C-alpha angles and dihedrals in degrees: 000000000000122000089251092054091053090065089066100034111122097156110151096014118138120233142181119202114189119214091017103136090097145353123025091343091060091049091050090050090050091052091053092046091052088053091058099263121146106222150176119233110211134203137157090241118058095214093055092046092050092049092049092047092051092048092048093049090052092048097048108019088232128138103261127178130189125228130177127195140134107263091202096056116079095208092047091049093050091050093043096050091046090052090048092052089049093048094047097037091237142352131248106158132040122188112192101204105139111122147141138204130219126182129205139131106274096243090052099041108131113237091223090058091049088054091046094053094046092047095048100039103034114011090049091058089053093048098046093042090051092057095041091047091062087063094041095049092049091054094034091230135086147122125227115190115186119197112228129166143222080268087069083078107014131052133212131189120273098020104076095136091051092050090048092050094049092045086053090054089064093055093040087056091052091048092052088051091053094048102037105028093086088056094057097262124132121206119187137155130233111205116196125203122211110328134183111242136139087266093058096040093111092052093047090053091049101096094201094051093044089051088054093049095048092044094048095046118075089214086059095221146074115269121256115223090241087065088072098053099077093054091044092053091047091053092045095048138074087258088081098045091119095041112094138158094011133135116214115198114213096187110122089258098302096135092046098064140048 
């Protein structure tokens, strides 16, 4: 291994990726597994998490565990992270990916759905990071990677709670940097643009919406999930040991232009 390769070597590290039984979370988990990380695939439902873990292990040959807990419930999070640490024999990397989307006109947005979005997209990252940080601080090493969005910086109609939650991720990341940086922990955010997944299939097939995405994005295309892996591995590796509190937009340039 060359000295340059060592900067990005995370072989044998232990990782938890929340919301990773499908979609972007699954792709992020796969990228870590391909880099030699032993990881825990997480989902709210145990059956789905187990199926995803089994599929990922078959695809990559990596050691993959399944864990299921409610990311919005403090007691469930504490138990779930403790179980993950036990299963993996430690923890080095946390990816806070769990999230949901709800759409309504602002004046008609149900308060319970506002609370649901904020709890799942933002409060969960606080809760899971808090538990993981206890491990990281004790070992004076750890990587927290929060998943933001272009909506961390840009807003669109009908998704105000989502935009608020993803904007909050940016400042949560900075706060984690302030609190945990002196203990050797790095917290950064990866903010995707518009990506093709099974969850966005309907939007991709909408010719009008796809025309808007490709016209608004300097790269002139939807993102492929593999486009996220390089930045993820950078943030998870020793290469980013002096990068802290930052949000990196992987969006084909969308947030850079008007």
